[in-house]
């Protein structure tokens, strides 16, 4: 069945503006990626080359790199995430460290979140505004939960959102394609990492990729 509602979209491309853009990497932490984590998404290794490429391109263009970490305090009487998901991400432990392959440098920014969205009751919006950022590149895990929530809130707050889809992973192929379709149709621009890094270098405009379901 044709999605006649979503067909009312604009097809215009997106120009990346490194001087007012930031790379936001969501939840690439041991708890979700490494053996021994409480809620591991298999196959995180496939994302690392793309994320490394994005980090390198962003830093070469002078863009800030922001690592978002899902972290939860002990002793909370009702952590909302734990009503739906296994308890995870205890603060100040191995679980909430960014994976070694893309470990933050001293110049990178760390944002701690306690819910799915990197914007919900964190200082991410304030940090971006203080840095005069109005465009964000969002990647990480998982596409259909924390990445999606961050993209939604970023769009609602007025940011131009770009998602390099091969630097993200969802809970399954159906969820990946469905989420990327919705993002491309309603919330932002979806492209490959190579397309994004080429655009960061000022060599091309991004064309929004629509995932057909």
PDB file of C-alpha atoms in Angstrom:
ATOM      1  CA  UNK A   1       0.000   0.000   0.000  1.00  0.00           C
ATOM      2  CA  UNK A   2       1.333   3.424  -0.935  1.00  0.00           C
ATOM      3  CA  UNK A   3       2.010   5.791   1.951  1.00  0.00           C
ATOM      4  CA  UNK A   4      -0.044   8.651   0.562  1.00  0.00           C
ATOM      5  CA  UNK A   5       0.280  10.665   3.777  1.00  0.00           C
ATOM      6  CA  UNK A   6       4.078  10.609   3.802  1.00  0.00           C
ATOM      7  CA  UNK A   7       4.110  11.440   0.091  1.00  0.00           C
ATOM      8  CA  UNK A   8       3.493  15.063   1.100  1.00  0.00           C
ATOM      9  CA  UNK A   9       7.183  15.610   1.709  1.00  0.00           C
ATOM     10  CA  UNK A  10       9.728  18.054   0.353  1.00  0.00           C
ATOM     11  CA  UNK A  11      12.497  16.528  -1.737  1.00  0.00           C
ATOM     12  CA  UNK A  12      15.047  19.318  -1.260  1.00  0.00           C
ATOM     13  CA  UNK A  13      18.597  18.278  -0.404  1.00  0.00           C
ATOM     14  CA  UNK A  14      20.626  19.424   2.581  1.00  0.00           C
ATOM     15  CA  UNK A  15      23.841  21.420   2.644  1.00  0.00           C
ATOM     16  CA  UNK A  16      26.138  20.572   5.522  1.00  0.00           C
ATOM     17  CA  UNK A  17      27.540  23.617   7.291  1.00  0.00           C
ATOM     18  CA  UNK A  18      30.559  22.490   9.362  1.00  0.00           C
ATOM     19  CA  UNK A  19      30.889  25.874  11.073  1.00  0.00           C
ATOM     20  CA  UNK A  20      27.459  25.407  12.676  1.00  0.00           C
ATOM     21  CA  UNK A  21      27.261  21.593  12.864  1.00  0.00           C
ATOM     22  CA  UNK A  22      28.119  18.965  15.481  1.00  0.00           C
ATOM     23  CA  UNK A  23      28.520  15.200  15.445  1.00  0.00           C
ATOM     24  CA  UNK A  24      26.407  13.500  18.135  1.00  0.00           C
ATOM     25  CA  UNK A  25      27.244   9.850  18.884  1.00  0.00           C
ATOM     26  CA  UNK A  26      24.578   8.103  20.926  1.00  0.00           C
ATOM     27  CA  UNK A  27      25.145   5.274  23.421  1.00  0.00           C
ATOM     28  CA  UNK A  28      28.189   3.556  21.944  1.00  0.00           C
ATOM     29  CA  UNK A  29      28.952   2.195  25.399  1.00  0.00           C
ATOM     30  CA  UNK A  30      30.147  -1.153  26.711  1.00  0.00           C
ATOM     31  CA  UNK A  31      26.740  -2.039  28.158  1.00  0.00           C
ATOM     32  CA  UNK A  32      25.170  -2.088  24.694  1.00  0.00           C
ATOM     33  CA  UNK A  33      28.142  -3.262  22.637  1.00  0.00           C
ATOM     34  CA  UNK A  34      30.624  -5.454  24.454  1.00  0.00           C
ATOM     35  CA  UNK A  35      30.405  -9.045  25.744  1.00  0.00           C
ATOM     36  CA  UNK A  36      29.429  -8.828  29.394  1.00  0.00           C
ATOM     37  CA  UNK A  37      27.062  -5.934  28.860  1.00  0.00           C
ATOM     38  CA  UNK A  38      23.554  -6.387  30.197  1.00  0.00           C
ATOM     39  CA  UNK A  39      21.790  -5.356  26.988  1.00  0.00           C
ATOM     40  CA  UNK A  40      24.119  -6.073  24.068  1.00  0.00           C
ATOM     41  CA  UNK A  41      23.163  -5.297  20.476  1.00  0.00           C
ATOM     42  CA  UNK A  42      25.122  -7.812  18.372  1.00  0.00           C
ATOM     43  CA  UNK A  43      27.293  -6.530  15.566  1.00  0.00           C
ATOM     44  CA  UNK A  44      28.338  -3.131  16.878  1.00  0.00           C
ATOM     45  CA  UNK A  45      31.733  -3.719  15.229  1.00  0.00           C
ATOM     46  CA  UNK A  46      30.184  -3.043  11.820  1.00  0.00           C
ATOM     47  CA  UNK A  47      29.484   0.553  12.874  1.00  0.00           C
ATOM     48  CA  UNK A  48      32.990   1.407  14.053  1.00  0.00           C
ATOM     49  CA  UNK A  49      34.669   2.158  10.677  1.00  0.00           C
ATOM     50  CA  UNK A  50      31.875   4.541   9.707  1.00  0.00           C
ATOM     51  CA  UNK A  51      31.897   6.254  13.086  1.00  0.00           C
ATOM     52  CA  UNK A  52      35.663   6.629  12.966  1.00  0.00           C
ATOM     53  CA  UNK A  53      35.326   8.166   9.491  1.00  0.00           C
ATOM     54  CA  UNK A  54      32.713  10.603  10.776  1.00  0.00           C
ATOM     55  CA  UNK A  55      34.839  11.576  13.778  1.00  0.00           C
ATOM     56  CA  UNK A  56      37.889  12.164  11.592  1.00  0.00           C
ATOM     57  CA  UNK A  57      35.936  14.255   9.090  1.00  0.00           C
ATOM     58  CA  UNK A  58      34.188  16.255  11.799  1.00  0.00           C
ATOM     59  CA  UNK A  59      37.401  17.117  13.608  1.00  0.00           C
ATOM     60  CA  UNK A  60      39.168  18.019  10.377  1.00  0.00           C
ATOM     61  CA  UNK A  61      36.339  20.489   9.696  1.00  0.00           C
ATOM     62  CA  UNK A  62      36.435  21.926  13.228  1.00  0.00           C
ATOM     63  CA  UNK A  63      33.108  20.401  14.241  1.00  0.00           C
ATOM     64  CA  UNK A  64      32.555  19.452  17.892  1.00  0.00           C
ATOM     65  CA  UNK A  65      32.151  15.746  18.639  1.00  0.00           C
ATOM     66  CA  UNK A  66      29.639  14.946  21.369  1.00  0.00           C
ATOM     67  CA  UNK A  67      29.349  11.544  23.017  1.00  0.00           C
ATOM     68  CA  UNK A  68      26.004  10.813  24.656  1.00  0.00           C
ATOM     69  CA  UNK A  69      26.038   8.217  27.429  1.00  0.00           C
ATOM     70  CA  UNK A  70      23.039   6.418  28.875  1.00  0.00           C
ATOM     71  CA  UNK A  71      23.673   6.335  32.620  1.00  0.00           C
ATOM     72  CA  UNK A  72      21.487   5.413  35.579  1.00  0.00           C
ATOM     73  CA  UNK A  73      21.923   6.053  39.296  1.00  0.00           C
ATOM     74  CA  UNK A  74      21.615   3.282  41.827  1.00  0.00           C
ATOM     75  CA  UNK A  75      18.797   3.329  44.317  1.00  0.00           C
ATOM     76  CA  UNK A  76      16.169   5.059  42.217  1.00  0.00           C
ATOM     77  CA  UNK A  77      12.713   3.989  43.335  1.00  0.00           C
ATOM     78  CA  UNK A  78      11.261   4.108  39.835  1.00  0.00           C
ATOM     79  CA  UNK A  79      13.563   4.621  36.883  1.00  0.00           C
ATOM     80  CA  UNK A  80      11.159   4.956  33.956  1.00  0.00           C
ATOM     81  CA  UNK A  81      13.413   3.054  31.543  1.00  0.00           C
ATOM     82  CA  UNK A  82      13.545   0.103  33.895  1.00  0.00           C
ATOM     83  CA  UNK A  83       9.775  -0.239  33.751  1.00  0.00           C
ATOM     84  CA  UNK A  84      10.233  -1.339  30.131  1.00  0.00           C
ATOM     85  CA  UNK A  85      13.841  -2.537  29.916  1.00  0.00           C
ATOM     86  CA  UNK A  86      16.323  -4.603  31.919  1.00  0.00           C
ATOM     87  CA  UNK A  87      18.181  -2.509  34.481  1.00  0.00           C
ATOM     88  CA  UNK A  88      21.363  -1.293  32.815  1.00  0.00           C
ATOM     89  CA  UNK A  89      24.005   1.399  32.585  1.00  0.00           C
ATOM     90  CA  UNK A  90      25.000   1.921  36.200  1.00  0.00           C
ATOM     91  CA  UNK A  91      26.770   5.265  36.418  1.00  0.00           C
ATOM     92  CA  UNK A  92      30.544   5.440  36.867  1.00  0.00           C
ATOM     93  CA  UNK A  93      31.117   1.805  35.889  1.00  0.00           C
ATOM     94  CA  UNK A  94      32.623  -0.066  32.932  1.00  0.00           C
ATOM     95  CA  UNK A  95      29.111  -0.332  31.515  1.00  0.00           C
ATOM     96  CA  UNK A  96      28.824   3.384  30.796  1.00  0.00           C
ATOM     97  CA  UNK A  97      32.250   3.852  29.222  1.00  0.00           C
ATOM     98  CA  UNK A  98      32.395   4.558  25.487  1.00  0.00           C
ATOM     99  CA  UNK A  99      33.837   1.598  23.570  1.00  0.00           C
ATOM    100  CA  UNK A 100      37.606   1.767  23.184  1.00  0.00           C
ATOM    101  CA  UNK A 101      37.510   1.909  19.386  1.00  0.00           C
ATOM    102  CA  UNK A 102      36.062   5.437  19.442  1.00  0.00           C
ATOM    103  CA  UNK A 103      37.031   6.528  22.938  1.00  0.00           C
ATOM    104  CA  UNK A 104      36.529  10.281  23.440  1.00  0.00           C
ATOM    105  CA  UNK A 105      39.522  12.577  23.361  1.00  0.00           C
ATOM    106  CA  UNK A 106      40.000  15.316  25.993  1.00  0.00           C
ATOM    107  CA  UNK A 107      38.530  17.886  23.604  1.00  0.00           C
ATOM    108  CA  UNK A 108      35.300  15.958  23.041  1.00  0.00           C
ATOM    109  CA  UNK A 109      32.089  16.716  24.913  1.00  0.00           C
ATOM    110  CA  UNK A 110      30.297  14.173  27.110  1.00  0.00           C
ATOM    111  CA  UNK A 111      26.559  14.415  27.732  1.00  0.00           C
ATOM    112  CA  UNK A 112      24.934  12.118  30.295  1.00  0.00           C
ATOM    113  CA  UNK A 113      21.330  11.127  29.765  1.00  0.00           C
ATOM    114  CA  UNK A 114      18.886   9.162  31.903  1.00  0.00           C
ATOM    115  CA  UNK A 115      16.195   8.572  29.296  1.00  0.00           C
ATOM    116  CA  UNK A 116      16.180   7.543  25.645  1.00  0.00           C
ATOM    117  CA  UNK A 117      16.529  11.035  24.166  1.00  0.00           C
ATOM    118  CA  UNK A 118      19.856  12.834  24.402  1.00  0.00           C
ATOM    119  CA  UNK A 119      17.900  16.078  24.803  1.00  0.00           C
ATOM    120  CA  UNK A 120      15.461  15.096  27.558  1.00  0.00           C
ATOM    121  CA  UNK A 121      16.473  16.993  30.723  1.00  0.00           C
ATOM    122  CA  UNK A 122      20.154  17.087  29.738  1.00  0.00           C
ATOM    123  CA  UNK A 123      22.289  20.105  28.876  1.00  0.00           C
ATOM    124  CA  UNK A 124      22.731  19.076  25.230  1.00  0.00           C
ATOM    125  CA  UNK A 125      20.474  21.812  23.864  1.00  0.00           C
ATOM    126  CA  UNK A 126      22.264  24.429  25.967  1.00  0.00           C
ATOM    127  CA  UNK A 127      25.684  23.160  24.869  1.00  0.00           C
ATOM    128  CA  UNK A 128      24.692  23.288  21.202  1.00  0.00           C
ATOM    129  CA  UNK A 129      23.236  26.769  21.521  1.00  0.00           C
ATOM    130  CA  UNK A 130      26.328  28.033  23.338  1.00  0.00           C
ATOM    131  CA  UNK A 131      28.424  26.672  20.455  1.00  0.00           C
ATOM    132  CA  UNK A 132      26.117  28.313  17.872  1.00  0.00           C
ATOM    133  CA  UNK A 133      25.178  24.913  16.445  1.00  0.00           C
ATOM    134  CA  UNK A 134      21.983  24.493  14.463  1.00  0.00           C
ATOM    135  CA  UNK A 135      22.742  21.284  12.550  1.00  0.00           C
ATOM    136  CA  UNK A 136      23.425  17.886  14.121  1.00  0.00           C
ATOM    137  CA  UNK A 137      24.693  14.616  12.693  1.00  0.00           C
ATOM    138  CA  UNK A 138      23.293  11.806  14.825  1.00  0.00           C
ATOM    139  CA  UNK A 139      24.518   8.191  14.849  1.00  0.00           C
ATOM    140  CA  UNK A 140      24.919   5.286  17.274  1.00  0.00           C
ATOM    141  CA  UNK A 141      22.619   2.740  18.894  1.00  0.00           C
ATOM    142  CA  UNK A 142      19.934   1.925  18.730  1.00  0.00           C
ATOM    143  CA  UNK A 143      18.314   3.491  15.681  1.00  0.00           C
ATOM    144  CA  UNK A 144      14.712   2.824  16.669  1.00  0.00           C
ATOM    145  CA  UNK A 145      14.985   3.850  20.327  1.00  0.00           C
ATOM    146  CA  UNK A 146      17.626   6.308  21.532  1.00  0.00           C
ATOM    147  CA  UNK A 147      18.790   7.560  18.142  1.00  0.00           C
ATOM    148  CA  UNK A 148      15.207   8.052  17.025  1.00  0.00           C
ATOM    149  CA  UNK A 149      14.203   9.820  20.248  1.00  0.00           C
ATOM    150  CA  UNK A 150      17.190  12.147  19.915  1.00  0.00           C
ATOM    151  CA  UNK A 151      16.373  12.894  16.274  1.00  0.00           C
ATOM    152  CA  UNK A 152      12.748  13.663  17.142  1.00  0.00           C
ATOM    153  CA  UNK A 153      13.651  16.034  19.952  1.00  0.00           C
ATOM    154  CA  UNK A 154      16.379  17.675  17.888  1.00  0.00           C
ATOM    155  CA  UNK A 155      13.863  18.358  15.125  1.00  0.00           C
ATOM    156  CA  UNK A 156      11.297  19.675  17.607  1.00  0.00           C
ATOM    157  CA  UNK A 157      13.942  22.033  19.034  1.00  0.00           C
ATOM    158  CA  UNK A 158      14.695  23.467  15.611  1.00  0.00           C
ATOM    159  CA  UNK A 159      17.869  21.619  14.622  1.00  0.00           C
ATOM    160  CA  UNK A 160      18.563  20.468  11.082  1.00  0.00           C
ATOM    161  CA  UNK A 161      19.126  16.736  11.636  1.00  0.00           C
ATOM    162  CA  UNK A 162      21.220  14.393   9.481  1.00  0.00           C
ATOM    163  CA  UNK A 163      21.481  10.649  10.110  1.00  0.00           C
ATOM    164  CA  UNK A 164      24.330   8.655   8.508  1.00  0.00           C
ATOM    165  CA  UNK A 165      22.391   5.417   8.503  1.00  0.00           C
ATOM    166  CA  UNK A 166      25.289   2.981   8.128  1.00  0.00           C
ATOM    167  CA  UNK A 167      26.737   4.365  11.380  1.00  0.00           C
ATOM    168  CA  UNK A 168      23.558   3.333  13.231  1.00  0.00           C
ATOM    169  CA  UNK A 169      22.072  -0.039  14.152  1.00  0.00           C
ATOM    170  CA  UNK A 170      18.552  -0.956  15.218  1.00  0.00           C
ATOM    171  CA  UNK A 171      17.111  -3.941  17.046  1.00  0.00           C
ATOM    172  CA  UNK A 172      16.425  -5.603  13.686  1.00  0.00           C
ATOM    173  CA  UNK A 173      16.261  -4.964   9.908  1.00  0.00           C
ATOM    174  CA  UNK A 174      12.548  -4.122   9.978  1.00  0.00           C
ATOM    175  CA  UNK A 175      13.066  -1.567  12.755  1.00  0.00           C
ATOM    176  CA  UNK A 176      16.081  -0.071  10.992  1.00  0.00           C
ATOM    177  CA  UNK A 177      14.274   0.441   7.695  1.00  0.00           C
ATOM    178  CA  UNK A 178      11.034   1.655   9.265  1.00  0.00           C
ATOM    179  CA  UNK A 179      12.795   4.170  11.506  1.00  0.00           C
ATOM    180  CA  UNK A 180      14.982   5.506   8.712  1.00  0.00           C
ATOM    181  CA  UNK A 181      11.937   5.855   6.469  1.00  0.00           C
ATOM    182  CA  UNK A 182      10.166   7.904   9.139  1.00  0.00           C
ATOM    183  CA  UNK A 183      13.220  10.068   9.804  1.00  0.00           C
ATOM    184  CA  UNK A 184      13.775  10.748   6.104  1.00  0.00           C
ATOM    185  CA  UNK A 185      10.092  11.504   5.578  1.00  0.00           C
ATOM    186  CA  UNK A 186       9.273  13.549   8.669  1.00  0.00           C
ATOM    187  CA  UNK A 187      12.302  14.580  10.747  1.00  0.00           C
ATOM    188  CA  UNK A 188      15.585  14.914   8.883  1.00  0.00           C
ATOM    189  CA  UNK A 189      17.955  13.782   6.166  1.00  0.00           C
ATOM    190  CA  UNK A 190      19.204  10.199   5.837  1.00  0.00           C
ATOM    191  CA  UNK A 191      22.439   9.469   3.952  1.00  0.00           C
ATOM    192  CA  UNK A 192      25.466   7.172   3.952  1.00  0.00           C
ATOM    193  CA  UNK A 193      28.546   7.988   5.973  1.00  0.00           C
ATOM    194  CA  UNK A 194      30.559   8.516   2.804  1.00  0.00           C
ATOM    195  CA  UNK A 195      27.956  10.940   1.480  1.00  0.00           C
ATOM    196  CA  UNK A 196      28.030  12.810   4.783  1.00  0.00           C
ATOM    197  CA  UNK A 197      31.816  13.043   4.993  1.00  0.00           C
ATOM    198  CA  UNK A 198      31.994  14.179   1.368  1.00  0.00           C
ATOM    199  CA  UNK A 199      29.421  16.860   2.153  1.00  0.00           C
ATOM    200  CA  UNK A 200      31.373  17.930   5.257  1.00  0.00           C
ATOM    201  CA  UNK A 201      34.327  18.525   2.955  1.00  0.00           C
ATOM    202  CA  UNK A 202      32.099  20.809   0.891  1.00  0.00           C
ATOM    203  CA  UNK A 203      32.173  18.636  -2.206  1.00  0.00           C
ATOM    204  CA  UNK A 204      28.470  17.822  -2.551  1.00  0.00           C
ATOM    205  CA  UNK A 205      24.958  18.393  -1.250  1.00  0.00           C
ATOM    206  CA  UNK A 206      23.213  15.624   0.661  1.00  0.00           C
ATOM    207  CA  UNK A 207      20.306  13.939  -1.050  1.00  0.00           C
ATOM    208  CA  UNK A 208      17.755  12.464   1.342  1.00  0.00           C
ATOM    209  CA  UNK A 209      17.526   8.676   1.037  1.00  0.00           C
ATOM    210  CA  UNK A 210      14.037   7.286   1.405  1.00  0.00           C
ATOM    211  CA  UNK A 211      13.767   3.729   2.664  1.00  0.00           C
ATOM    212  CA  UNK A 212      10.861   2.019   0.977  1.00  0.00           C
ATOM    213  CA  UNK A 213       8.980  -0.428   3.213  1.00  0.00           C
TER     214      UNK A 213
END
